[in-house]
């Protein structure tokens, strides 16, 4: 048995949640290990653009963005920060890592573990989404911020997410030639949700301001788009979709797709945390108490546990680290933690509103053409998944659909297709999506190489 | 320092750029390097990811094993695994999280490598 009080606290994820957690631990005199897959700190949304690109995007002027990066710089010497380090499994009190894709020979024993693994894009596949020139919405942002590239010269931002509008604006700011926004949620749903979003007034103000600016620039924005398809011979050449009862077509050379975010939950599952279906965000997430405790010695914070945005993530990181400190026997200021929770909860309420304003196109899954590829890795179609789901007897577990169809069995471990496959299978059976349970995580949670043999395992 | 419109002009002159699906809005002020995709040279800069370097010059990064269709990556953040590409003399690498190195020789199809 390791001595939990003398073995370091390990944090996975250097986004706002992980940085917030590290700050609280450092203030209490601890020196946590902070593992992050990325080359630089900041996580997904607060990603720093390479100064050598000379890009000047407004998000980098936001006070919250500056504060997180400044906080990290103050912490850098006081923590054991390990960038480019993937945590690919958690087992028996150790985290197993890989540096630049190569497996480290030994695991890192932890006294306590804080998982701040964030989220990636939640995507509803459409016909043609495997064509070169189609990227996830987050991918379109990463290519811009990290690489100074637009995903085309005439880019359609399709899906439903506040980030659709933000990304479209960032593209315009950076000098992209043409952008169009196609949102699958009707405008009426946005009006209805605005009171909840106003739990954080700044969020509603920012959103409305963004839409007004896009409108002023003459950007086409459609709400309530259905039956989207991407066309092209070997690359994106155009799209078609239904809107207000008619079919529209449009030429374009890049498409970004995003329907919000999906939590990165694999490590939590491997660490023994329970998962529950969150019907508002249409996905399985770790079960935690109000302080982020997810199991014995395991704490969770940020988008990896509940989609809440960067500010909520940092607050949740601080709350989880405070719980960790309290459990280690440190004195914790209860009034301070209560205040952090009050602010976090307001952000959560606002995000719940956003989830209604930018909804997952549930109805669309039943209508997705049979030939549409769902699983990009194994090239499994919606029709194949339907066929298997319909004939399956007994408990309709998605892991059985996976075993029989290979959907979600590839190298991404269902990150891209999993939520959609559950919807397609559930619709084919007339079942509630939650009844199909979730794709089970398997180590390594991402492909890694064993250095001695250079053999890659996935 | 080259500003953005100068950079764009400079890039528009390069025929190889016309083939890519990615559109460079600015060029990194760092050391130029040359990499090779299926034998053809691609100009890049240190700090560029393989994904950005290849897809701003070509319309594919790899060929899907099952139906032979071209693929060009998707998430750009190491999640979808749709950007694995062969580096000659090495194992496969994930193009969106691997940076260019001078003289790197890439292959969009595994068969070229005898694998
Ligand atoms: C692509 C994308 C773009 C976004 N853009 C914006 C934006 O422009 N503006 C905005 O306000 N919000 C944006 N958001 C939302 C906002 O960024 C998030 O709400 C916020 O980043 C959540 O913080 P977090 O700390 O929970 O997670 P993240 O910031 O996602 O950080 C998680 C970190 O953990 C690392 N990680 C995950 N798993 C592992 C592992 N197994 N091993 C090692 N490291 C791991 C990741 O690499 C990442 O660095 C975006 C989100 C995404 C996904
Ligand atoms: S593009 Fe998704 S992993 Fe590289």
Coordinates of C-alpha atoms and ligand atoms in Angstrom, one line a residue:
Chain A
X1 CA 0.0 0.0 0.0
X2 CA 1.3 3.5 -0.8
X3 CA 1.1 6.1 1.8
X4 CA -1.5 8.5 0.4
X5 CA -0.1 11.5 2.3
X6 CA 3.4 11.1 1.0
X7 CA 2.7 10.0 -2.6
X8 CA 2.2 13.0 -4.9
X9 CA -1.1 14.2 -6.1
X10 CA -1.3 13.6 -9.9
X11 CA -3.5 15.9 -12.1
X12 CA -4.3 14.9 -15.6
X13 CA -5.1 17.8 -17.9
X14 CA -3.5 21.3 -18.1
X15 CA -6.7 23.2 -19.1
X16 CA -8.5 25.6 -16.9
X17 CA -9.7 22.8 -14.5
X18 CA -6.2 21.3 -14.1
X19 CA -4.5 24.6 -13.7
X20 CA -7.1 25.7 -11.1
X21 CA -6.6 22.5 -9.2
X22 CA -2.8 22.9 -9.3
X23 CA -3.1 26.5 -7.9
X24 CA -5.0 25.3 -4.8
X25 CA -2.6 22.5 -4.1
X26 CA 0.5 24.7 -4.5
X27 CA -1.1 27.3 -2.2
X28 CA -1.3 24.5 0.4
X29 CA 2.4 23.7 0.0
X30 CA 2.1 20.6 -2.3
X31 CA 4.0 20.0 -5.5
X32 CA 1.5 18.1 -7.8
X33 CA 2.5 16.3 -10.9
X34 CA 0.6 17.8 -13.9
X35 CA 0.4 15.6 -16.9
X36 CA -0.9 17.0 -20.2
X37 CA -1.0 15.5 -23.7
X38 CA -0.6 19.0 -25.3
X39 CA 2.7 20.7 -26.1
X40 CA 1.6 23.8 -24.2
X41 CA -0.7 24.5 -21.3
X42 CA -4.1 26.0 -21.6
X43 CA -6.3 23.1 -22.7
X44 CA -8.6 23.2 -25.7
X45 CA -10.4 26.5 -25.7
X46 CA -7.7 28.6 -24.1
X47 CA -5.1 27.2 -26.5
X48 CA -2.2 29.7 -27.0
X49 CA -1.6 30.6 -30.6
X50 CA 2.1 30.3 -31.6
X51 CA 3.6 33.8 -31.5
X52 CA 5.6 33.0 -34.6
X53 CA 2.3 33.0 -36.5
X54 CA 1.6 36.6 -35.7
X55 CA -2.1 35.9 -35.4
X56 CA -4.0 38.4 -33.3
X57 CA -7.3 36.9 -32.2
X58 CA -9.6 38.7 -29.8
X59 CA -10.1 35.7 -27.5
X60 CA -6.5 36.0 -26.4
X61 CA -7.4 39.5 -25.1
X62 CA -10.2 38.1 -22.8
X63 CA -9.4 38.6 -19.1
X64 CA -10.2 35.0 -18.3
X65 CA -7.8 33.8 -21.0
X66 CA -5.0 36.0 -19.8
X67 CA -5.7 35.1 -16.2
X68 CA -5.3 31.3 -16.8
X69 CA -2.1 31.7 -18.7
X70 CA -0.7 34.1 -16.1
X71 CA -1.7 31.8 -13.3
X72 CA 0.1 28.9 -15.1
X73 CA 3.3 30.9 -15.4
X74 CA 3.3 31.6 -11.7
X75 CA 2.8 27.9 -11.0
X76 CA 5.3 26.5 -13.5
X77 CA 8.3 26.3 -11.2
X78 CA 6.2 25.0 -8.3
X79 CA 4.7 22.0 -10.0
X80 CA 6.1 19.0 -11.8
X81 CA 4.6 19.8 -15.2
X82 CA 5.0 17.2 -17.9
X83 CA 3.7 18.2 -21.3
X84 CA 3.4 15.9 -24.3
X85 CA 2.6 13.2 -21.8
X86 CA -0.5 11.0 -22.4
X87 CA -2.1 9.2 -19.4
X88 CA -3.2 6.1 -21.2
X89 CA -4.4 4.0 -18.2
X90 CA -5.1 4.1 -14.5
X91 CA -4.7 0.9 -12.5
X92 CA -4.0 0.0 -8.9
X93 CA -3.0 3.4 -7.7
X94 CA -0.7 4.3 -10.6
X95 CA -1.2 6.4 -13.8
X96 CA 0.5 4.9 -16.9
X97 CA 1.9 7.4 -19.3
X98 CA 3.5 7.8 -22.8
X99 CA 5.8 10.6 -23.8
X100 CA 5.4 11.6 -27.4
X101 CA 3.6 8.4 -28.0
X102 CA 6.2 6.1 -26.5
X103 CA 5.2 4.2 -23.3
X104 CA 7.1 5.0 -20.1
X105 CA 8.5 1.9 -18.5
X106 CA 6.9 2.5 -15.1
X107 CA 3.6 3.9 -13.9
X108 CA 3.4 7.0 -11.7
X109 CA 2.0 6.1 -8.2
X110 CA -0.4 8.6 -6.9
X111 CA -1.7 9.4 -3.5
X112 CA -4.7 11.2 -5.0
X113 CA -5.7 11.6 -8.6
X114 CA -7.4 14.7 -10.1
X115 CA -8.9 14.1 -13.6
X116 CA -9.3 17.3 -15.6
X117 CA -9.4 15.7 -19.0
X118 CA -11.8 18.2 -20.7
X119 CA -13.8 17.4 -23.8
X120 CA -13.6 17.0 -27.5
X121 CA -16.2 17.6 -30.2
X122 CA -19.6 16.0 -30.1
X123 CA -20.4 15.2 -33.7
X124 CA -23.6 14.1 -35.5
X125 CA -22.3 12.5 -38.7
X126 CA -23.7 13.5 -42.1
X127 CA -23.3 11.9 -45.6
X128 CA -19.9 13.0 -46.9
X129 CA -18.3 13.8 -43.5
X130 CA -15.2 11.7 -44.3
X131 CA -14.2 13.8 -47.3
X132 CA -10.9 15.7 -47.0
X133 CA -11.8 19.3 -46.2
X134 CA -14.4 18.3 -43.5
X135 CA -13.1 18.9 -39.9
X136 CA -14.6 18.9 -36.5
X137 CA -15.5 22.4 -35.2
X138 CA -12.7 22.2 -32.6
X139 CA -10.3 20.9 -35.3
X140 CA -11.1 24.0 -37.4
X141 CA -10.2 26.2 -34.4
X142 CA -7.1 24.2 -33.6
X143 CA -5.8 24.5 -37.2
X144 CA -6.4 28.2 -37.1
X145 CA -4.9 28.9 -33.7
X146 CA -2.0 26.4 -33.9
X147 CA -1.2 26.4 -37.6
X148 CA -2.6 29.7 -39.0
X149 CA -4.7 27.7 -41.5
X150 CA -8.3 28.0 -42.5
X151 CA -10.0 24.7 -43.5
X152 CA -10.9 26.3 -46.8
X153 CA -11.5 29.6 -48.5
X154 CA -15.3 29.3 -48.3
X155 CA -16.1 27.5 -45.1
X156 CA -19.5 26.3 -43.8
X157 CA -19.8 26.0 -40.0
X158 CA -22.5 23.4 -39.5
X159 CA -24.0 21.9 -36.4
X160 CA -25.3 23.4 -33.2
X161 CA -23.1 25.0 -30.6
X162 CA -22.2 28.5 -29.4
X163 CA -18.7 27.6 -30.7
X164 CA -20.1 27.6 -34.2
X165 CA -20.6 31.3 -34.1
X166 CA -17.4 31.9 -32.2
X167 CA -15.3 29.9 -34.6
X168 CA -16.9 31.6 -37.6
X169 CA -16.0 34.9 -36.1
X170 CA -12.5 33.9 -35.3
X171 CA -12.1 32.8 -39.0
X172 CA -13.3 36.2 -40.2
X173 CA -11.0 38.0 -37.7
X174 CA -8.0 36.0 -39.0
X175 CA -8.7 36.9 -42.6
X176 CA -10.6 33.9 -43.9
X177 CA -12.4 34.8 -47.1
X178 CA -16.0 33.5 -46.7
X179 CA -17.9 31.8 -43.9
X180 CA -21.5 30.6 -43.5
X181 CA -23.3 29.3 -40.4
X182 CA -25.8 26.5 -40.6
X183 CA -27.4 25.7 -37.2
X184 CA -29.6 22.6 -36.7
X185 CA -31.6 24.1 -33.8
X186 CA -34.6 26.4 -34.6
X187 CA -34.4 30.0 -33.5
X188 CA -37.4 29.6 -31.2
X189 CA -35.4 27.1 -29.0
X190 CA -32.8 29.8 -28.5
X191 CA -35.3 32.4 -27.4
X192 CA -36.8 29.9 -24.9
X193 CA -33.4 29.2 -23.4
X194 CA -32.2 32.7 -23.0
X195 CA -33.4 33.2 -19.5
X196 CA -31.3 30.2 -18.3
X197 CA -28.3 31.4 -20.3
X198 CA -28.7 34.8 -18.5
X199 CA -27.6 33.1 -15.2
X200 CA -24.2 34.4 -16.4
X201 CA -25.3 37.7 -18.0
X202 CA -22.0 38.2 -19.7
X203 CA -22.4 34.9 -21.6
X204 CA -25.8 35.9 -23.1
X205 CA -24.4 39.4 -23.9
X206 CA -21.3 37.9 -25.6
X207 CA -23.5 35.5 -27.6
X208 CA -25.9 38.1 -28.8
X209 CA -23.0 40.5 -29.6
X210 CA -21.4 37.8 -31.7
X211 CA -24.5 37.1 -33.7
X212 CA -25.0 40.8 -34.3
X213 CA -21.4 41.2 -35.5
X214 CA -21.8 38.3 -37.9
X215 CA -25.0 39.7 -39.2
X216 CA -23.4 43.1 -39.7
X217 CA -20.7 41.5 -41.8
X218 CA -23.5 40.0 -44.0
X219 CA -22.8 36.5 -43.0
X220 CA -25.5 34.0 -43.9
X221 CA -26.9 32.2 -40.8
X222 CA -29.6 29.6 -41.0
X223 CA -31.4 28.2 -38.0
X224 CA -33.3 24.9 -38.1
X225 CA -31.3 23.2 -40.9
X226 CA -32.0 19.5 -41.5
X227 CA -30.9 16.6 -43.8
X228 CA -27.4 18.0 -44.4
X229 CA -25.1 16.3 -46.9
X230 CA -21.6 17.1 -48.0
X231 CA -20.7 16.5 -51.6
X232 CA -17.5 16.3 -53.6
X233 CA -15.2 14.1 -55.7
X234 CA -12.3 13.3 -53.4
X235 CA -12.6 16.6 -51.5
X236 CA -15.4 19.0 -50.4
X237 CA -17.1 20.8 -53.2
X238 CA -20.4 21.7 -51.9
X239 CA -23.3 20.9 -49.5
X240 CA -27.1 20.5 -49.6
X241 CA -29.6 20.8 -46.8
X242 CA -33.3 21.4 -46.1
X243 CA -34.4 24.7 -44.6
X244 CA -37.9 26.1 -44.2
X245 CA -39.4 23.4 -46.3
X246 CA -37.0 23.7 -49.3
X247 CA -33.8 22.2 -50.4
X248 CA -30.8 24.5 -50.7
X249 CA -27.4 23.8 -52.2
X250 CA -24.2 25.8 -51.8
X251 CA -20.7 25.5 -53.1
X252 CA -17.9 25.5 -50.5
X253 CA -14.5 24.0 -50.0
X254 CA -14.4 23.4 -46.2
X255 CA -17.0 22.2 -43.6
X256 CA -16.6 22.3 -39.8
X257 CA -19.0 20.1 -37.9
X258 CA -19.8 20.4 -34.2
X259 CA -22.7 19.8 -31.9
X260 CA -21.1 20.9 -28.7
X261 CA -18.7 18.9 -26.6
X262 CA -18.4 15.4 -25.3
X263 CA -16.6 14.7 -22.0
X264 CA -13.4 12.6 -22.2
X265 CA -14.4 10.0 -19.6
X266 CA -12.2 7.0 -20.3
X267 CA -9.7 7.5 -17.5
X268 CA -12.5 8.1 -15.0
X269 CA -14.0 4.8 -16.0
X270 CA -10.7 3.0 -15.7
X271 CA -10.1 4.7 -12.3
X272 CA -13.3 3.1 -11.1
X273 CA -15.7 6.0 -11.2
X274 CA -19.4 5.3 -11.9
X275 CA -20.9 6.8 -15.1
X276 CA -24.5 8.2 -15.5
X277 CA -26.4 9.3 -18.5
X278 CA -26.8 13.1 -18.7
X279 CA -30.0 13.6 -20.7
X280 CA -29.5 17.3 -21.2
X281 CA -26.0 16.7 -22.8
X282 CA -27.0 13.3 -24.4
X283 CA -23.9 11.5 -23.0
X284 CA -22.5 9.4 -20.2
X285 CA -20.4 11.3 -17.6
X286 CA -18.7 10.4 -14.4
X287 CA -20.8 10.5 -11.2
X288 CA -19.3 13.0 -8.6
X289 CA -20.4 14.6 -5.4
X290 CA -20.8 18.4 -5.1
X291 CA -17.1 18.7 -4.5
X292 CA -16.0 16.6 -7.4
X293 CA -15.2 13.4 -5.5
X294 CA -15.6 10.5 -8.0
X295 CA -14.4 7.5 -6.0
X296 CA -11.7 6.5 -3.6
X297 CA -8.9 9.0 -3.9
X298 CA -10.2 10.2 -7.3
X299 CA -11.5 13.7 -8.0
X300 CA -12.9 15.2 -11.2
X301 CA -13.3 18.7 -12.6
X302 CA -14.1 20.6 -15.7
X303 CA -15.6 19.6 -19.0
X304 CA -14.5 16.0 -18.5
X305 CA -17.2 15.6 -15.9
X306 CA -19.8 18.2 -16.8
X307 CA -19.8 20.6 -19.8
X308 CA -19.6 24.0 -18.2
X309 CA -17.1 26.2 -20.1
X310 CA -13.7 27.4 -19.1
X311 CA -14.7 29.5 -16.1
X312 CA -16.7 26.8 -14.5
X313 CA -13.9 24.4 -15.3
X314 CA -11.3 26.5 -13.3
X315 CA -13.8 26.9 -10.4
X316 CA -14.5 23.1 -10.4
X317 CA -10.7 22.5 -10.4
X318 CA -10.3 24.6 -7.3
X319 CA -13.2 22.9 -5.6
X320 CA -12.0 19.4 -6.4
X321 CA -8.5 20.3 -5.2
X322 CA -10.0 21.7 -2.0
X323 CA -11.8 18.4 -1.4
X324 CA -8.6 16.5 -2.0
X325 CA -6.8 18.7 0.5
X326 CA -9.6 18.3 3.1
X327 CA -9.4 14.5 2.6
X328 CA -5.6 14.7 3.1
X329 CA -6.2 16.4 6.5
X330 CA -5.4 20.0 5.5
X331 CA -7.5 22.8 6.8
X332 CA -9.8 24.2 4.1
X333 CA -11.8 27.5 4.2
X334 CA -15.4 26.3 4.0
X335 CA -16.8 29.7 3.2
X336 CA -14.4 30.1 0.3
X337 CA -15.3 26.8 -1.2
X338 CA -19.0 27.7 -0.8
X339 CA -18.4 30.8 -2.8
X340 CA -16.6 28.9 -5.5
X341 CA -19.5 26.5 -5.8
X342 CA -22.0 29.4 -6.0
X343 CA -20.2 30.8 -9.0
X344 CA -19.6 27.4 -10.6
X345 CA -23.3 26.5 -10.3
X346 CA -24.3 29.8 -12.0
X347 CA -22.1 28.8 -15.0
X348 CA -23.6 25.3 -15.0
X349 CA -27.1 26.7 -15.1
X350 CA -26.1 29.0 -18.0
X351 CA -24.5 26.0 -19.8
X352 CA -27.7 24.0 -19.3
X353 CA -29.5 26.8 -21.1
X354 CA -26.9 26.6 -23.9
X355 CA -27.5 22.9 -24.2
X356 CA -31.2 23.6 -24.9
X357 CA -30.5 26.5 -27.3
X358 CA -28.0 24.4 -29.2
X359 CA -29.6 20.9 -29.2
X360 CA -28.3 17.5 -30.4
X361 CA -30.3 16.7 -33.6
X362 CA -31.9 13.6 -32.1
X363 CA -34.6 13.3 -34.8
X364 CA -32.0 13.4 -37.6
X365 CA -30.4 10.0 -36.6
X366 CA -33.5 8.0 -37.6
X367 CA -33.5 9.7 -41.0
X368 CA -29.7 9.4 -41.7
X369 CA -29.3 7.5 -45.0
X370 CA -28.2 3.9 -44.6
X371 CA -25.0 4.5 -46.6
X372 CA -23.7 7.2 -44.3
X373 CA -20.4 6.2 -42.6
X374 CA -20.8 6.4 -38.8
X375 CA -17.4 4.9 -37.8
X376 CA -14.6 6.7 -39.6
X377 CA -12.0 4.2 -38.3
X378 CA -13.7 0.9 -39.4
X379 CA -15.9 2.4 -42.2
X380 CA -19.2 1.1 -40.6
X381 CA -22.4 2.6 -42.0
X382 CA -25.6 3.7 -40.3
X383 CA -27.4 0.9 -42.2
X384 CA -25.1 -1.8 -40.8
X385 CA -25.6 -0.5 -37.3
X386 CA -29.4 -0.4 -37.8
X387 CA -29.4 -3.9 -39.2
X388 CA -27.6 -5.4 -36.2
X389 CA -29.5 -3.3 -33.6
X390 CA -32.9 -4.4 -35.0
X391 CA -32.2 -8.1 -34.9
X392 CA -30.4 -8.2 -31.6
X393 CA -32.2 -10.1 -28.8
X394 CA -31.8 -9.7 -25.1
X395 CA -30.2 -6.6 -23.5
X396 CA -29.6 -4.0 -26.3
X397 CA -26.1 -3.1 -25.1
X398 CA -24.1 -0.8 -27.4
X399 CA -21.0 -2.9 -26.7
X400 CA -22.7 -5.9 -28.4
X401 CA -23.6 -3.7 -31.4
X402 CA -19.9 -2.8 -31.5
X403 CA -18.8 -6.4 -31.3
X404 CA -21.1 -7.4 -34.1
X405 CA -20.8 -4.4 -36.4
X406 CA -17.2 -3.2 -35.6
X407 CA -18.7 0.3 -35.1
X408 CA -16.6 2.1 -32.5
X409 CA -14.0 -0.7 -32.5
X410 CA -11.3 1.3 -34.2
X411 CA -8.3 3.4 -33.0
X412 CA -10.4 6.3 -31.8
X413 CA -12.2 4.0 -29.4
X414 CA -15.6 5.4 -30.4
X415 CA -14.7 9.0 -29.6
X416 CA -16.1 10.3 -32.9
X417 CA -18.9 7.9 -33.6
X418 CA -20.0 6.5 -30.2
X419 CA -22.7 8.9 -29.3
X420 CA -24.1 8.9 -32.8
X421 CA -24.0 5.0 -33.0
X422 CA -26.0 4.9 -29.7
X423 CA -28.6 7.2 -31.3
X424 CA -28.9 5.3 -34.5
X425 CA -29.1 1.9 -32.8
X426 CA -31.7 3.3 -30.2
X427 CA -33.8 4.8 -33.0
X428 CA -33.8 1.6 -35.0
X429 CA -35.1 -0.3 -31.9
X430 CA -37.4 2.4 -30.7
X431 CA -35.5 2.4 -27.5
X432 CA -34.3 5.3 -25.3
X433 CA -30.6 6.0 -26.0
X434 CA -29.7 5.6 -22.3
X435 CA -30.9 2.0 -22.4
X436 CA -28.0 1.0 -24.6
X437 CA -25.4 1.9 -21.9
X438 CA -22.1 3.3 -22.9
X439 CA -19.0 2.2 -24.9
X440 CA -16.6 0.7 -22.3
X441 CA -13.1 2.2 -22.1
X442 CA -10.1 0.0 -22.7
X443 CA -6.5 0.7 -22.0
X444 CA -4.5 2.1 -23.8
X445 CA -7.2 4.8 -24.2
X446 CA -5.3 6.1 -27.2
X447 CA -2.8 4.3 -29.5
X448 CA 0.7 4.2 -27.9
X449 CA 4.0 2.6 -29.0
X450 CA 6.1 0.2 -26.9
X451 CA 9.6 1.6 -27.4
X452 CA 11.6 -1.7 -27.4
X453 CA 9.7 -3.2 -30.3
X454 CA 8.3 0.0 -31.9
X455 CA 5.2 -2.0 -31.9
X456 CA 2.1 0.1 -31.9
X457 CA -0.9 -1.1 -29.9
X458 CA -4.4 0.3 -30.1
Chain B
X1 CA 8.3 40.4 -40.2
X2 CA 6.1 39.6 -43.2
X3 CA 2.5 40.7 -42.7
X4 CA -0.5 38.5 -43.5
X5 CA -1.3 39.9 -47.0
X6 CA 2.3 39.7 -48.1
X7 CA 2.4 36.1 -46.8
X8 CA -0.8 35.3 -48.7
X9 CA 0.6 36.8 -51.9
X10 CA 3.7 34.8 -51.5
X11 CA 1.8 31.6 -51.1
X12 CA -0.6 32.2 -53.9
X13 CA 2.4 32.1 -56.3
X14 CA 3.1 28.5 -55.3
X15 CA 1.4 26.0 -57.5
X16 CA 1.6 23.2 -54.9
X17 CA -0.7 25.3 -52.6
X18 CA -3.5 25.0 -55.1
X19 CA -3.9 21.3 -54.4
X20 CA -4.4 21.6 -50.7
X21 CA -7.7 21.8 -48.8
X22 CA -6.2 23.9 -46.1
X23 CA -5.8 27.6 -46.8
X24 CA -2.9 29.4 -45.0
X25 CA -3.9 32.7 -43.5
X26 CA -0.4 33.4 -42.2
X27 CA 3.0 31.9 -42.4
X28 CA 5.0 31.1 -39.3
X29 CA 8.2 33.2 -39.0
X30 CA 10.5 30.2 -38.4
X31 CA 13.0 28.1 -40.3
X32 CA 11.8 26.8 -43.7
X33 CA 12.1 23.0 -44.1
X34 CA 11.3 20.7 -46.9
X35 CA 9.4 17.4 -46.4
X36 CA 8.4 14.9 -49.1
X37 CA 5.0 13.4 -49.7
X38 CA 5.0 10.3 -51.9
X39 CA 8.3 11.7 -53.3
X40 CA 7.1 15.3 -54.0
X41 CA 8.6 18.2 -52.0
X42 CA 6.4 20.3 -49.7
X43 CA 7.7 23.6 -48.3
X44 CA 6.9 24.0 -44.6
X45 CA 8.2 25.8 -41.5
X46 CA 9.4 24.4 -38.2
X47 CA 6.4 24.4 -35.9
X48 CA 4.0 23.2 -38.6
X49 CA 2.2 20.0 -37.9
X50 CA 2.4 17.3 -40.5
X51 CA -1.4 17.6 -40.9
X52 CA -1.1 21.3 -41.8
X53 CA 1.9 20.9 -44.0
X54 CA 0.4 18.1 -46.0
X55 CA -3.1 19.3 -46.3
X56 CA -2.1 22.8 -47.4
X57 CA -0.3 21.1 -50.3
X58 CA -2.4 18.1 -51.1
X59 CA -6.0 16.9 -50.9
X60 CA -5.3 13.8 -48.9
X61 CA -3.2 12.5 -46.1
X62 CA -4.0 8.9 -46.2
X63 CA -6.2 6.3 -47.9
X64 CA -8.9 4.5 -45.9
X65 CA -8.0 0.8 -45.5
X66 CA -11.5 -0.3 -46.2
X67 CA -12.8 1.6 -49.2
X68 CA -9.7 3.3 -50.6
X69 CA -11.3 6.7 -50.1
X70 CA -9.0 9.7 -49.4
X71 CA -8.9 11.0 -45.8
X72 CA -7.5 14.3 -44.5
X73 CA -7.7 14.1 -40.8
X74 CA -10.7 15.4 -38.8
X75 CA -10.2 16.6 -35.2
X76 CA -6.7 18.1 -35.4
X77 CA -6.4 17.4 -31.7
X78 CA -5.3 13.8 -31.3
X79 CA -8.8 12.4 -30.7
X80 CA -10.1 10.9 -34.0
X81 CA -6.9 9.0 -35.1
X82 CA -7.9 9.6 -38.7
X83 CA -4.5 11.2 -39.6
X84 CA -2.0 8.4 -39.1
X85 CA 0.7 8.6 -41.9
X86 CA 3.7 6.5 -42.6
X87 CA 7.2 8.1 -42.1
X88 CA 9.8 6.2 -44.1
X89 CA 12.2 4.3 -41.9
X90 CA 10.0 4.9 -38.9
X91 CA 6.7 3.8 -37.5
X92 CA 3.4 5.5 -38.3
X93 CA 2.8 8.8 -36.7
X94 CA -0.3 10.9 -35.9
X95 CA 0.0 13.8 -38.3
X96 CA -1.9 16.4 -36.2
X97 CA 0.3 16.0 -33.2
X98 CA 3.7 15.5 -35.0
X99 CA 5.8 18.4 -36.1
X100 CA 7.7 18.6 -39.4
X101 CA 11.4 17.8 -39.5
X102 CA 13.8 18.7 -42.3
X103 CA 13.9 16.0 -45.0
X104 CA 11.0 13.9 -43.6
X105 CA 9.7 11.4 -46.2
X106 CA 6.0 10.6 -45.9
X107 CA 3.8 8.1 -47.6
X108 CA 0.0 8.3 -47.9
X109 CA -0.2 4.5 -48.5
X110 CA 1.3 1.8 -46.5
X111 CA 2.0 -0.5 -49.5
X112 CA 4.6 1.9 -50.9
X113 CA 6.6 1.2 -47.7
X114 CA 6.3 -2.5 -48.1
X115 CA 4.3 -2.8 -45.0
Ligands
LIG1 C1 -11.8 22.3 -29.5 C2 -12.5 23.3 -28.4 C3 -12.5 24.6 -28.7 C4 -13.0 25.5 -27.8 N1 -13.0 26.8 -28.0 C5 -13.4 27.7 -27.1 C6 -13.3 29.1 -27.3 O1 -12.8 29.5 -28.4 N2 -13.7 29.9 -26.3 C7 -14.3 29.4 -25.2 O2 -14.6 30.2 -24.3 N3 -14.4 28.1 -24.9 C8 -14.0 27.2 -25.9 N4 -14.1 25.9 -25.7 C9 -14.7 25.4 -24.4 C10 -13.7 25.6 -23.3 O3 -12.4 25.5 -23.8 C11 -13.8 24.4 -22.3 O4 -15.0 24.6 -21.7 C12 -12.7 24.5 -21.3 O5 -11.4 24.4 -22.0 C13 -12.8 23.3 -20.3 O6 -11.6 23.3 -19.5 P1 -11.1 21.9 -19.0 O7 -9.9 22.2 -18.1 O8 -12.2 21.1 -18.4 O9 -10.7 21.1 -20.2 P2 -9.7 21.4 -21.4 O10 -9.4 22.8 -21.6 O11 -10.2 20.6 -22.6 O12 -8.3 20.7 -21.0 C14 -8.1 19.3 -20.8 C15 -6.7 19.0 -21.0 O13 -6.5 17.6 -20.7 C16 -5.6 17.0 -21.6 N5 -5.9 15.6 -21.6 C17 -7.1 15.0 -21.8 N6 -7.0 13.6 -21.6 C18 -5.7 13.4 -21.3 C19 -4.9 12.3 -21.1 N7 -5.5 11.1 -21.1 N8 -3.6 12.4 -20.8 C20 -3.0 13.6 -20.8 N9 -3.7 14.8 -21.0 C21 -5.0 14.7 -21.3 C22 -6.0 17.7 -22.9 O14 -5.0 17.6 -23.9 C23 -6.2 19.1 -22.5 O15 -5.1 19.9 -22.6 C24 -13.6 25.0 -26.6 C25 -13.6 23.6 -26.3 C26 -13.0 22.7 -27.3 C27 -13.0 21.3 -27.0
LIG2 S1 -6.8 14.7 -37.0 FE1 -7.8 13.6 -35.4 S2 -6.2 12.5 -34.4 FE2 -5.2 13.7 -35.9

